[in-house]
Short mmCIF file of C-alpha atoms and ligand atoms in Angstrom, two decimals:
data_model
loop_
_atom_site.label_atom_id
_atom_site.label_comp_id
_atom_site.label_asym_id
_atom_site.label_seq_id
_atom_site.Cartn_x
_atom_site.Cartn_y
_atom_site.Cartn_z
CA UNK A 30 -26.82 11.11 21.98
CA UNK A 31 -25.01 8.24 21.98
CA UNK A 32 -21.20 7.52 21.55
CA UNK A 33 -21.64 5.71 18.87
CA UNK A 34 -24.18 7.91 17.07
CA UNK A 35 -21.69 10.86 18.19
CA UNK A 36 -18.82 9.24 16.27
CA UNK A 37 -20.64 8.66 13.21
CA UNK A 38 -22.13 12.77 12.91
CA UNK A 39 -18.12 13.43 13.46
CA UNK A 40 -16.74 11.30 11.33
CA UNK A 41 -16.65 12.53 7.61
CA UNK A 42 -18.49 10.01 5.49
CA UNK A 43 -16.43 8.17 3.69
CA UNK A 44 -18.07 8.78 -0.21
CA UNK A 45 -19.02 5.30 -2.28
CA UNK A 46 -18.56 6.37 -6.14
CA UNK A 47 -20.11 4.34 -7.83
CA UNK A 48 -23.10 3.95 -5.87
CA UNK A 49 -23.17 0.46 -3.98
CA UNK A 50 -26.62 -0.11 -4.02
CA UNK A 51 -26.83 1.25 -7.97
CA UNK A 52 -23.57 0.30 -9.30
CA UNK A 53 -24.60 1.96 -12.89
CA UNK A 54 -26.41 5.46 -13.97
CA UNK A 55 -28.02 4.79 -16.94
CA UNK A 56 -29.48 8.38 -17.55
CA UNK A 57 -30.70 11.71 -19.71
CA UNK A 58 -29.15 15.17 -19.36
CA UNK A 59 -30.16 18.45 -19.49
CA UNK A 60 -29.39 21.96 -18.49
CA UNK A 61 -30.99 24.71 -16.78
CA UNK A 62 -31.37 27.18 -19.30
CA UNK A 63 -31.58 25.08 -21.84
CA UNK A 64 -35.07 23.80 -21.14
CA UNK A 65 -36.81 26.01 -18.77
CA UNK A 66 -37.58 29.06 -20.46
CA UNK A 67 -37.54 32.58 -19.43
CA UNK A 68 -34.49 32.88 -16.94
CA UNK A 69 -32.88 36.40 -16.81
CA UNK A 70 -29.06 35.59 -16.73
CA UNK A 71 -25.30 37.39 -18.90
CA UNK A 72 -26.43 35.19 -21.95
CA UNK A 73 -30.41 36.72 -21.98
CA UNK A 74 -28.43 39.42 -22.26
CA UNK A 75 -25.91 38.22 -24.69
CA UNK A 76 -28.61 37.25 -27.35
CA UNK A 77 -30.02 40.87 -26.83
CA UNK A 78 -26.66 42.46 -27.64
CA UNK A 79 -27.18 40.01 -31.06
CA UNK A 80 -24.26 37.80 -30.07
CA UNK A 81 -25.93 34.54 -31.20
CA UNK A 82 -26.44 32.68 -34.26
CA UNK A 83 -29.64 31.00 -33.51
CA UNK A 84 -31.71 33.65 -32.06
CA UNK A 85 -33.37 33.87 -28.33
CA UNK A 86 -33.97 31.45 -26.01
CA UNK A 87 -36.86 32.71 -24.61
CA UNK A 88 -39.74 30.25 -22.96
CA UNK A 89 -37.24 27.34 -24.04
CA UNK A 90 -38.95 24.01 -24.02
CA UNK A 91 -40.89 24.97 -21.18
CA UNK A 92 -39.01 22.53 -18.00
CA UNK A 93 -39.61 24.69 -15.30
CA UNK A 94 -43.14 24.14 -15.37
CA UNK A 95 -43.00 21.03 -16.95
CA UNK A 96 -40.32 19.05 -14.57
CA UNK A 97 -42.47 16.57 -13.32
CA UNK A 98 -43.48 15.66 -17.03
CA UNK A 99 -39.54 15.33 -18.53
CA UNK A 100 -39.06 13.15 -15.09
CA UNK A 101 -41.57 10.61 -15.75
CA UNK A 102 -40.72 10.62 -19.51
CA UNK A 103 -37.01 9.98 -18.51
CA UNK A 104 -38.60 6.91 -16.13
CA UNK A 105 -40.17 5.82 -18.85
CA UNK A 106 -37.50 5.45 -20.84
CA UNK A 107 -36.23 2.78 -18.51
CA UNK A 108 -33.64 5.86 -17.60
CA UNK A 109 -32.30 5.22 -13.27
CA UNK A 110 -30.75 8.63 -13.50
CA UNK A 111 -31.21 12.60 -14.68
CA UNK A 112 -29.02 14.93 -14.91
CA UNK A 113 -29.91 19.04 -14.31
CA UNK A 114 -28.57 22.11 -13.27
CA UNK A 115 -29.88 24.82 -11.19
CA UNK A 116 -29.94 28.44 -12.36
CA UNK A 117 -27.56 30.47 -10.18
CA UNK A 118 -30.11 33.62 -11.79
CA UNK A 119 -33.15 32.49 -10.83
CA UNK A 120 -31.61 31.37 -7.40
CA UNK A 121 -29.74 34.42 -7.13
CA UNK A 122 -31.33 36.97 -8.65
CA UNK A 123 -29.99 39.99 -6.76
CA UNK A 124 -26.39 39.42 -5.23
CA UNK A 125 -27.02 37.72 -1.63
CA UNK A 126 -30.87 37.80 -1.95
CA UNK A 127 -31.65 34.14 -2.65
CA UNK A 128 -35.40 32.86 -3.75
CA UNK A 129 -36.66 30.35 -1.35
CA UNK A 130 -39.22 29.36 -4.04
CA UNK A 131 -36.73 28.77 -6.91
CA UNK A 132 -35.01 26.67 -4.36
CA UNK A 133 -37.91 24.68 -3.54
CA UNK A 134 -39.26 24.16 -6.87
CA UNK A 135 -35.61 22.66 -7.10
CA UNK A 136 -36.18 20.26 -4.41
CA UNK A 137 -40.07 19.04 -5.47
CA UNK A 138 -37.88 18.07 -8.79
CA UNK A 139 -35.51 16.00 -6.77
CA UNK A 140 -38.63 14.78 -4.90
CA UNK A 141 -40.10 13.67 -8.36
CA UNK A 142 -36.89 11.88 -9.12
CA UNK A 143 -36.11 10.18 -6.27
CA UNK A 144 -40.13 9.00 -6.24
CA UNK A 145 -39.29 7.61 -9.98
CA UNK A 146 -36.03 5.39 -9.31
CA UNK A 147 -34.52 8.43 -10.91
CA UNK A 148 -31.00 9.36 -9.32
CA UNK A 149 -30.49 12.77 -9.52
CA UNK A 150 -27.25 14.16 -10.55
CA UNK A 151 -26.86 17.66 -9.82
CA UNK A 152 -24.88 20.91 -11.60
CA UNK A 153 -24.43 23.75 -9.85
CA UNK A 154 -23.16 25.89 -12.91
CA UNK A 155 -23.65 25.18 -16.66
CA UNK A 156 -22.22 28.64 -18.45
CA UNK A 157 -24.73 30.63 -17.49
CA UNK A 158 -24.44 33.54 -14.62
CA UNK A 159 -26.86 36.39 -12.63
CA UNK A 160 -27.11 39.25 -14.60
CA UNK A 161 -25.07 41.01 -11.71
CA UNK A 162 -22.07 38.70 -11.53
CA UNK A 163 -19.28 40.04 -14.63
CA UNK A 164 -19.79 43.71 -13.27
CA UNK A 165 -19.46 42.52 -9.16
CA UNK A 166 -17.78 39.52 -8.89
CA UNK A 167 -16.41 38.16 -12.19
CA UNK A 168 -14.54 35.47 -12.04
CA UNK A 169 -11.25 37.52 -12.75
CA UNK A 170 -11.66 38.43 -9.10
CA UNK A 171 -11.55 36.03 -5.93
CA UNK A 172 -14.72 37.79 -5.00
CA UNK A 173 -16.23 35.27 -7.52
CA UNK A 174 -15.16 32.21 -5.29
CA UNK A 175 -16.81 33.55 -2.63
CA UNK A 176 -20.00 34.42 -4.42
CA UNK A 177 -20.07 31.20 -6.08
CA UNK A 178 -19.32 29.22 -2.48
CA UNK A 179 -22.73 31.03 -1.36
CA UNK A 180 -24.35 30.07 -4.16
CA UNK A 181 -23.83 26.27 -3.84
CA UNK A 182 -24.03 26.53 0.00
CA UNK A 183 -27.85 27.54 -0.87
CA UNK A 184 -28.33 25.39 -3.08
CA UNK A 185 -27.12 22.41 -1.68
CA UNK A 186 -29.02 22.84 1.78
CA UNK A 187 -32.13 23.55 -0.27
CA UNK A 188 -31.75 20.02 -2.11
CA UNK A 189 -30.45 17.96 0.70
CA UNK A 190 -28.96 14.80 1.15
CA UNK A 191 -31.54 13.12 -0.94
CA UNK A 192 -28.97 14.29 -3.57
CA UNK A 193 -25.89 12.05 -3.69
CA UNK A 194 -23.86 13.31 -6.64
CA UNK A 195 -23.15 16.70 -8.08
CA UNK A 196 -21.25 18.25 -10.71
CA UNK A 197 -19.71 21.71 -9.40
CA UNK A 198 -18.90 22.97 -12.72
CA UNK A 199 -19.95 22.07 -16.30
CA UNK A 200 -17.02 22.07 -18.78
CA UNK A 201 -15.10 25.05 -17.11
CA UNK A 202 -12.48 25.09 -19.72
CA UNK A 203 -14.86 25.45 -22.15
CA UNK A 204 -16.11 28.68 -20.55
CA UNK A 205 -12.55 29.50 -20.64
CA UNK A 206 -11.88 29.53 -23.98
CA UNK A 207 -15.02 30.94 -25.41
CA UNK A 208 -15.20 33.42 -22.30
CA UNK A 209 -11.92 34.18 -21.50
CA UNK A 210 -9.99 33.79 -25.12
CA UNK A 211 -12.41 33.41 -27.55
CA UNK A 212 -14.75 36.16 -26.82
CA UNK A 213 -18.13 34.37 -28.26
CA UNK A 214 -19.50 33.62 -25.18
CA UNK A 215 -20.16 35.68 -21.88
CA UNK A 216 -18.46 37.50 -20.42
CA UNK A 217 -17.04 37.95 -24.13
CA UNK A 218 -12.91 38.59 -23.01
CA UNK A 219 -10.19 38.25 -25.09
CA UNK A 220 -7.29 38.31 -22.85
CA UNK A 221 -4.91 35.98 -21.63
CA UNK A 222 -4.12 37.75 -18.15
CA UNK A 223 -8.33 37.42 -17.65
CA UNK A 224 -7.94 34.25 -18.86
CA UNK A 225 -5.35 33.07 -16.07
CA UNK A 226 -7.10 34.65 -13.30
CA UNK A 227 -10.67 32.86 -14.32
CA UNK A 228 -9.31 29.21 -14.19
CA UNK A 229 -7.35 30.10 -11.05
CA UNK A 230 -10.95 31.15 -9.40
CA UNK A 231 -13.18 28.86 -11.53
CA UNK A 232 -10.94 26.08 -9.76
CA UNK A 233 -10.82 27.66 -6.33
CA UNK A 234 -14.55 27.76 -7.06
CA UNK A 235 -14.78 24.24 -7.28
CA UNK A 236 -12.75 23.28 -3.77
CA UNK A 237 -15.00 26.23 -1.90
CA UNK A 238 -18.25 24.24 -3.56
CA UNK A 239 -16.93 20.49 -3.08
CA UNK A 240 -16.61 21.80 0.69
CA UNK A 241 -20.24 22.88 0.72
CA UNK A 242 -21.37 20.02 -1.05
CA UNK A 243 -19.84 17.69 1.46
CA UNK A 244 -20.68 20.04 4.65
CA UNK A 245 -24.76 19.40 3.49
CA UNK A 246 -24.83 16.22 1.91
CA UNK A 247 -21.99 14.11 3.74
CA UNK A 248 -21.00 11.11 1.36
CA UNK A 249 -21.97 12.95 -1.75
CA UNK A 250 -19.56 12.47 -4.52
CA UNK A 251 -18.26 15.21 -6.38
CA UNK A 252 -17.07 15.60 -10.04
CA UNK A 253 -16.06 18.17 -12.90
CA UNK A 254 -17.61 17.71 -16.02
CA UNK A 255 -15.11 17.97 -18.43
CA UNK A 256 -15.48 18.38 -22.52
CA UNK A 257 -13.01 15.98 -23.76
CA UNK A 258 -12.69 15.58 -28.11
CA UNK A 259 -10.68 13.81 -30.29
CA UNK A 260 -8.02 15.42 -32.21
CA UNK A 261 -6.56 14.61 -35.57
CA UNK A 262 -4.01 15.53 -38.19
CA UNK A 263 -5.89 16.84 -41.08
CA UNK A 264 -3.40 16.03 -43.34
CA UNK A 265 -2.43 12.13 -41.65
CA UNK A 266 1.26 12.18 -42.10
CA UNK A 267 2.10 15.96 -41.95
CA UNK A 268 4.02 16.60 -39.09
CA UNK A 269 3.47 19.79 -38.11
CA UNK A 270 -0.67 18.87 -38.08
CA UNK A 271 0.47 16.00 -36.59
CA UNK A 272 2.26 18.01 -33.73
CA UNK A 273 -0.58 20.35 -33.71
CA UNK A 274 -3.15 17.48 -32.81
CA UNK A 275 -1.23 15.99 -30.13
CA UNK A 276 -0.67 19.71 -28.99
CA UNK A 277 -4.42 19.99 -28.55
CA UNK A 278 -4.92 16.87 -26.84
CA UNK A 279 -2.67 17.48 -24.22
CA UNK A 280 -3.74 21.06 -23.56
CA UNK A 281 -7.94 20.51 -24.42
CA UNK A 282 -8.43 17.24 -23.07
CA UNK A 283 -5.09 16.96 -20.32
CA UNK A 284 -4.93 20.47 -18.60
CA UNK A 285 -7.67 20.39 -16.92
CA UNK A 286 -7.51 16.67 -15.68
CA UNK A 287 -3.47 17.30 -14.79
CA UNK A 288 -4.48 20.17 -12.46
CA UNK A 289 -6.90 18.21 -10.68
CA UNK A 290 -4.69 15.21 -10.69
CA UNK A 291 -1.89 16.92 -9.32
CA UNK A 292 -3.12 20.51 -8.13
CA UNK A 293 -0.90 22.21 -10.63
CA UNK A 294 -1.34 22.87 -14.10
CA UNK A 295 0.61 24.86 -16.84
CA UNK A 296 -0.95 25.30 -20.30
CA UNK A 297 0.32 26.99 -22.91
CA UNK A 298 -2.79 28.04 -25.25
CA UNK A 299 -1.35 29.58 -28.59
CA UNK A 300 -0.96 32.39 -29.74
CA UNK A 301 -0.58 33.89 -26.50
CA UNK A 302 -1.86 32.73 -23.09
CA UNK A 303 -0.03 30.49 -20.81
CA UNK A 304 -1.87 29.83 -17.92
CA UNK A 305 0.12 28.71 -14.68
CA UNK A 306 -1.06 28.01 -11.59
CA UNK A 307 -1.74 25.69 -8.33
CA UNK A 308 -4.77 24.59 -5.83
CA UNK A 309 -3.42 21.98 -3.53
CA UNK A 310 -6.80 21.24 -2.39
CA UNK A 311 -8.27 20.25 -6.26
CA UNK A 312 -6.87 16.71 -5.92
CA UNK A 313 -9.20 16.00 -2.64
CA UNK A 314 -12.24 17.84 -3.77
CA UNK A 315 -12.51 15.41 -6.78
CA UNK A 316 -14.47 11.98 -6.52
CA UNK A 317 -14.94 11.26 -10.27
CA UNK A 318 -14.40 12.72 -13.74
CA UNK A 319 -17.57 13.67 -15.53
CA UNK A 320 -16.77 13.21 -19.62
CA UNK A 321 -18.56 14.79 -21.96
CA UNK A 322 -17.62 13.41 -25.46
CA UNK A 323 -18.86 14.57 -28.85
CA UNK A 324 -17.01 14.54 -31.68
CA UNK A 325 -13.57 14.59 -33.45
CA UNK A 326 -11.60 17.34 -35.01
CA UNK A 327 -9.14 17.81 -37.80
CA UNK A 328 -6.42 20.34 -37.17
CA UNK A 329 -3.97 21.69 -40.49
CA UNK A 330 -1.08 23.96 -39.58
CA UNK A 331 -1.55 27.53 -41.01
CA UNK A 332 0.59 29.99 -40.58
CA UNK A 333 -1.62 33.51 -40.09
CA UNK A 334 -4.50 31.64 -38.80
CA UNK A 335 -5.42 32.71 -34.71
CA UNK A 336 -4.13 29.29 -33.06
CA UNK A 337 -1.98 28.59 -35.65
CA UNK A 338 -4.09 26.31 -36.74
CA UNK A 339 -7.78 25.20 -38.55
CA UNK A 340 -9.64 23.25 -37.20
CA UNK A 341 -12.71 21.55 -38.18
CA UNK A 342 -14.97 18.15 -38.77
CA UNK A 343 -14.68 15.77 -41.85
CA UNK A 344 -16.78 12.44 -42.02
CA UNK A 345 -13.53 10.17 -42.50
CA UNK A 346 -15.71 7.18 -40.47
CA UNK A 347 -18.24 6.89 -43.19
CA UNK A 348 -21.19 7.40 -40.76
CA UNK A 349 -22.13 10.78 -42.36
CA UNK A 350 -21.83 14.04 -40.13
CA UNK A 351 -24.51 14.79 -37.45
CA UNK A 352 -27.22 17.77 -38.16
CA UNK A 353 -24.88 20.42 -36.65
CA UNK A 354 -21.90 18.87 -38.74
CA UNK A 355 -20.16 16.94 -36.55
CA UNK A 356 -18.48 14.12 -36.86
CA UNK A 357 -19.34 10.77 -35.47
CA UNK A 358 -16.76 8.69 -33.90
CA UNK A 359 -17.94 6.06 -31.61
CA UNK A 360 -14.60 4.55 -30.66
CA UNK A 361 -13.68 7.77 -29.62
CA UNK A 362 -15.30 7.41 -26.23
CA UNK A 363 -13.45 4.90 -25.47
CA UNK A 364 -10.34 6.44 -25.96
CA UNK A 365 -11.30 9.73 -23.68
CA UNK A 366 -12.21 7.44 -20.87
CA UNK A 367 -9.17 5.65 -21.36
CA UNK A 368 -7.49 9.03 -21.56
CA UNK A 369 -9.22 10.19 -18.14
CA UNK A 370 -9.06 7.16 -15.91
CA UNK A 371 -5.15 7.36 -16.79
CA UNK A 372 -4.91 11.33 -15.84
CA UNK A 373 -6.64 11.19 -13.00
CA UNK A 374 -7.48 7.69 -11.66
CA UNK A 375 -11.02 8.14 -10.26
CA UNK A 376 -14.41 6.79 -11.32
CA UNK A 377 -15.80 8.05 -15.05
CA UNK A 378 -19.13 9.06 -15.17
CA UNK A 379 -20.23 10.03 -19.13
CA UNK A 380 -22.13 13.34 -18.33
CA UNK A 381 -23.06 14.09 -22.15
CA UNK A 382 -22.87 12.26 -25.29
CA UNK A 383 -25.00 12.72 -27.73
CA UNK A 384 -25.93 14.02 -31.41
CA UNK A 385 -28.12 16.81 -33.07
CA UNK A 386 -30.56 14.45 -35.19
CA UNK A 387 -33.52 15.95 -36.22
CA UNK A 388 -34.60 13.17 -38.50
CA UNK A 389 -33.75 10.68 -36.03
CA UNK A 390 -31.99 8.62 -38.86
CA UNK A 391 -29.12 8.36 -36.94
CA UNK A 392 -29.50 8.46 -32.78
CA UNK A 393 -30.17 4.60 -32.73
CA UNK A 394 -26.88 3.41 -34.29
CA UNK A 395 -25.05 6.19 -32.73
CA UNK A 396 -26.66 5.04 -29.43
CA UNK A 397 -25.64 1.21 -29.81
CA UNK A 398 -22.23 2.07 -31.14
CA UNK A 399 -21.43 4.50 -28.10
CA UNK A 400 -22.62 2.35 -25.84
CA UNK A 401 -20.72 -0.88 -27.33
CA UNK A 402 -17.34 1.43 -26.60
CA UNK A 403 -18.29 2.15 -23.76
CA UNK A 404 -18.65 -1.82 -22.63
CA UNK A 405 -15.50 -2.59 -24.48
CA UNK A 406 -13.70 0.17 -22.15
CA UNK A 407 -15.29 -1.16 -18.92
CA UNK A 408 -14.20 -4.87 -19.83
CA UNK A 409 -10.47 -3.57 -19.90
CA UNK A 410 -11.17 -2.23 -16.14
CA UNK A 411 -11.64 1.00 -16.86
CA UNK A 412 -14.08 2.24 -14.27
CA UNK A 413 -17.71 3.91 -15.76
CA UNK A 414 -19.80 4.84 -13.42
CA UNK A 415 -22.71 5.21 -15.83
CA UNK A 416 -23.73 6.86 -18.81
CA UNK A 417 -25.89 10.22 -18.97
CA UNK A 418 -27.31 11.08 -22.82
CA UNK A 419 -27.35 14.49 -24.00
CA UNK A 420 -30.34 15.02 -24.35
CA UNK A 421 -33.89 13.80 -23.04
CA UNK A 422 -35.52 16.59 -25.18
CA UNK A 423 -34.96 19.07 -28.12
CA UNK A 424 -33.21 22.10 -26.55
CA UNK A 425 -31.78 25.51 -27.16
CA UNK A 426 -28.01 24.94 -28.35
CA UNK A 427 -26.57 28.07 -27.38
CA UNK A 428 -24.64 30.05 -29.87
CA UNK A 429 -26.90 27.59 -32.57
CA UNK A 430 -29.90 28.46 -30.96
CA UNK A 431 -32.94 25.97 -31.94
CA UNK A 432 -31.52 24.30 -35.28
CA UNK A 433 -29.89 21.14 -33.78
CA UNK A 434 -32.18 18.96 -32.37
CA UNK A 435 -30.56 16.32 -29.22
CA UNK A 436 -33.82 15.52 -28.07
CA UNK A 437 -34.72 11.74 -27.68
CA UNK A 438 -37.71 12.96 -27.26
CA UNK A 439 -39.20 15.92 -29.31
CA UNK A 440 -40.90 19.40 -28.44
CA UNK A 441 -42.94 21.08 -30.13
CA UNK A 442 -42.42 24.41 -29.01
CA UNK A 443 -45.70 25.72 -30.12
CA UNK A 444 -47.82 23.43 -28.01
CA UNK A 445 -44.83 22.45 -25.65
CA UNK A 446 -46.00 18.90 -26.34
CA UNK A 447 -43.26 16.05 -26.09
CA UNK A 448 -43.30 12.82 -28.63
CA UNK A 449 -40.40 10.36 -27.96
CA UNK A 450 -38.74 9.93 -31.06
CA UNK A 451 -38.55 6.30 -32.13
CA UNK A 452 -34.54 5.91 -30.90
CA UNK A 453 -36.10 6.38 -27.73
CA UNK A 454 -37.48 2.81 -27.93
CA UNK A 455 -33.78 1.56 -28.85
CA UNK A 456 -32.03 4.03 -25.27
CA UNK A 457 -34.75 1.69 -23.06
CA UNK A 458 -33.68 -1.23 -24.34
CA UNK A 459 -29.86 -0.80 -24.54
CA UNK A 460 -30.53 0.42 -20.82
CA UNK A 461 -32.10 -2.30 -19.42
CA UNK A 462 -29.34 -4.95 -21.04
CA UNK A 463 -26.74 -2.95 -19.38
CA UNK A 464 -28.52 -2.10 -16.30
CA UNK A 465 -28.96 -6.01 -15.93
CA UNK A 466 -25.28 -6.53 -16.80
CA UNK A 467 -23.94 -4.21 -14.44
CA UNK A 468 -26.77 -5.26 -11.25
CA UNK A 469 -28.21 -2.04 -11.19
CA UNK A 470 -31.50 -1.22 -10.48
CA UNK A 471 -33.59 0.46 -13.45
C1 GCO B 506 -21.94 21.76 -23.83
C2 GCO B 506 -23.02 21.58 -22.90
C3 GCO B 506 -24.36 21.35 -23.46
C4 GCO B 506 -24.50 21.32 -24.96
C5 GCO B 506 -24.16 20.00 -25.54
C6 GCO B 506 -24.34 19.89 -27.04
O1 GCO B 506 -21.17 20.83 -24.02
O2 GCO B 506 -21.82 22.83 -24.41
O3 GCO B 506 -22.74 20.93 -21.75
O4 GCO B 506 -24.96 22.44 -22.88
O5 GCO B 506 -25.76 21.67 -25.35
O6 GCO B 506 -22.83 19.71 -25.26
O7 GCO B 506 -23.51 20.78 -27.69
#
């Protein structure tokens, strides 16, 4: 070998986020379970045990067979980039026995992409877990980092360095609070101490995976995506809802950026959990902050309420609240990207944004508005990376099951049959404006 091929395998490659050569991700989004349909995992289970709203998932929309087909509809949409997650179940099924053909159905999807322009963007865990992981390695015990380290170390070998940018974790302090404090979602905990010892491991988690990620695909860049809101006083003078919204922001949008600004965080979450810790390695393992931005709520002091507080949406913009009842507040994203470039000072990729539209009366304005924020924010110098729509298709919206439909395109889940809705039309063409703004290839 020679020296100079020697000193490039040894030294680290130096990660380029955003992409030189495709300077903007103009993408879809899905998830794993979401989509693909018959996946054994804690929240199978957790719709068994009648914990959900909406009913089963069961065949889903049908994406693990169908891939190839949600690809090229993505391409078609004049989309350069798709976001997905693998399923640590169907990877995983049995604790340390790993399926070589889940893998490498995995890797013919990145295959498809890559042969479509299509940039994959990778998630190694969106909520959902192998039926054996709360009872052997929860995430309550370190045993979790390891398992999850093994996990991605699979995974990311099986994909290979045709993948350049990955997600570790999908909104982890979401799966806090519903899994850890909140109890609706699995493992179903109420308990601060729990609740401590998760984000200590779910963060450990994320250095052991960064690690792997880098260690297989050297120049990959590595991100968190993060659920980041709005939060406003119900009641627009009243101090203590006032104190109560700014409260939120810091802990639901701040905490999780501060720790992996700094390596430390300290969060109060009321009534009773305060959640201390530090991971001097989060800093390094970070290469950009995934945001996934929704909607805006309205928080009134109440004394006897759990929190403290209610929360919930109110159409105060006019623009009438989505299927799902949330509100719509386009200017919003700018202010969370503002929000995150300050924390944290790394590139912003938007990992989700979208609406549950089942008439489709409102995706297209929604679409031009968000996307109008988002060029305002970029023209201060605030640095986007790209922007990833939740979602390319109708999918199941866990605890809500199949009533909100995110789909720019539409399933029919009797026939499995996909019809881009006619906002669709308005996504390509807002794409390939900014695409051509931005000197990025479609
Ligand atoms: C989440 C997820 C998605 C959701 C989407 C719409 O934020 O919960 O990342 O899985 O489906 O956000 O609610």
């Amino acid at each position: 070998m020679s020296p100079l091929r020697r000193r490039a395998l040894e030294t680290p490659a130096s990660v380029l986020f955003p992409f030189p050569d495709r300077p903007f991700l103009w993408g879809v989004a899905v998830s794993h379970y979401q989509v693909e349909g018959d996946d054994a995992c804690d929240w199978t289970a957790w719709e068994a045990a009648g914990r959900t709203r909406g009913g089963a998932c069961g065949p889903a929309v049908g994406s693990w067979a169908r891939y190839e087909e949600d690809a090229a509809l993505a391409a078609a949409l004049g989309a350069n980039a798709f976001r997905f997650s693998v399923s640590w179940s169907r990877v995983e099924p049995r604790r340390g026995r790993f399926d070589g053909e889940a893998l490498a159905r995995y890797a013919r999807l990145v295959d498809r992409l890559a042969a479509l322009g299509l940039e994959p963007v990778v998630t190694l865990h969106h909520y959902t877990h192998p039926p054996w992981f709360h009872g052997e390695t929860p995430w309550t015990s370190p045993a979790s980092v390891d398992a999850f380290a093994r996990f991605a170390r699979e995974a990311v070998r099986a994909l290979g360095p045709a993948v350049r940018c990955f997600t570790a974790l999908n909104e982890p302090f979401v799966l806090l609070l519903g899994g850890f404090l909140g109890g609706e979602i699995p493992p179903g905990l109420s308990d601060a101490r729990a609740a401590r010892l998760a984000l200590d491991n779910l963060l450990a988690a994320h250095v052991a995976a960064a690690a792997e990620i880098r260690g297989a695909c050297p120049g990959a860049a590595v991100g968190v995506a993060h659920n980041m809101m709005l939060f406003a006083p119900d009641r627009g003078r009243h101090p203590l809802d006032r104190a109560l919204a700014s409260r939120a922001r810091r802990v639901y949008n701040g905490g999780l950026l501060e720790a992996f600004a700094t390596g430390r965080w300290d969060l109060w979450i009321p009534p009773f959990a305060r959640l201390k810790g530090r991971r001097d390695g989060l800093p390094s393992s970070l290469d950009f902050v995934g945001v996934n931005y929704y909607s805006r709520l309205h928080l009134r002091a109440g004394l006897g309420v759990p929190g403290l507080a209610r929360f919930g949406y109110r159409d105060r913009t006019g623009r009438g609240l989505t299927d799902n009842g949330w509100e719509v507040v386009p200017e919003g994203l700018a202010e969370v990207l503002r929000e995150a470039s300050a924390a944290v000072g790394k590139p912003l990729l938007v990992t989700e944004n979208g609406l549950a539209d089942g008439s489709d009366a409102r995706r297209a304005s929604f679409l031009a508005d968000h996307v109008a924020a988002l060029s305002a924010v970029h023209a201060e110098g605030v640095p986007v990376a790209g922007y990833l729509h939740w979602s390319l298709l109708d999918n199941y919206e866990w605890l809500d099951g199949w009533g909100p439909k995110f789909g720019l395109v539409e399933v029919d889940r009797t026939t499995m049959a996909r019809r881009p809705r006619p906002s669709a039309e308005v996504f390509r063409r807002l794409g390939e404006r900014l695409l051509a703004e931005r000197g990025s290839k479609g």
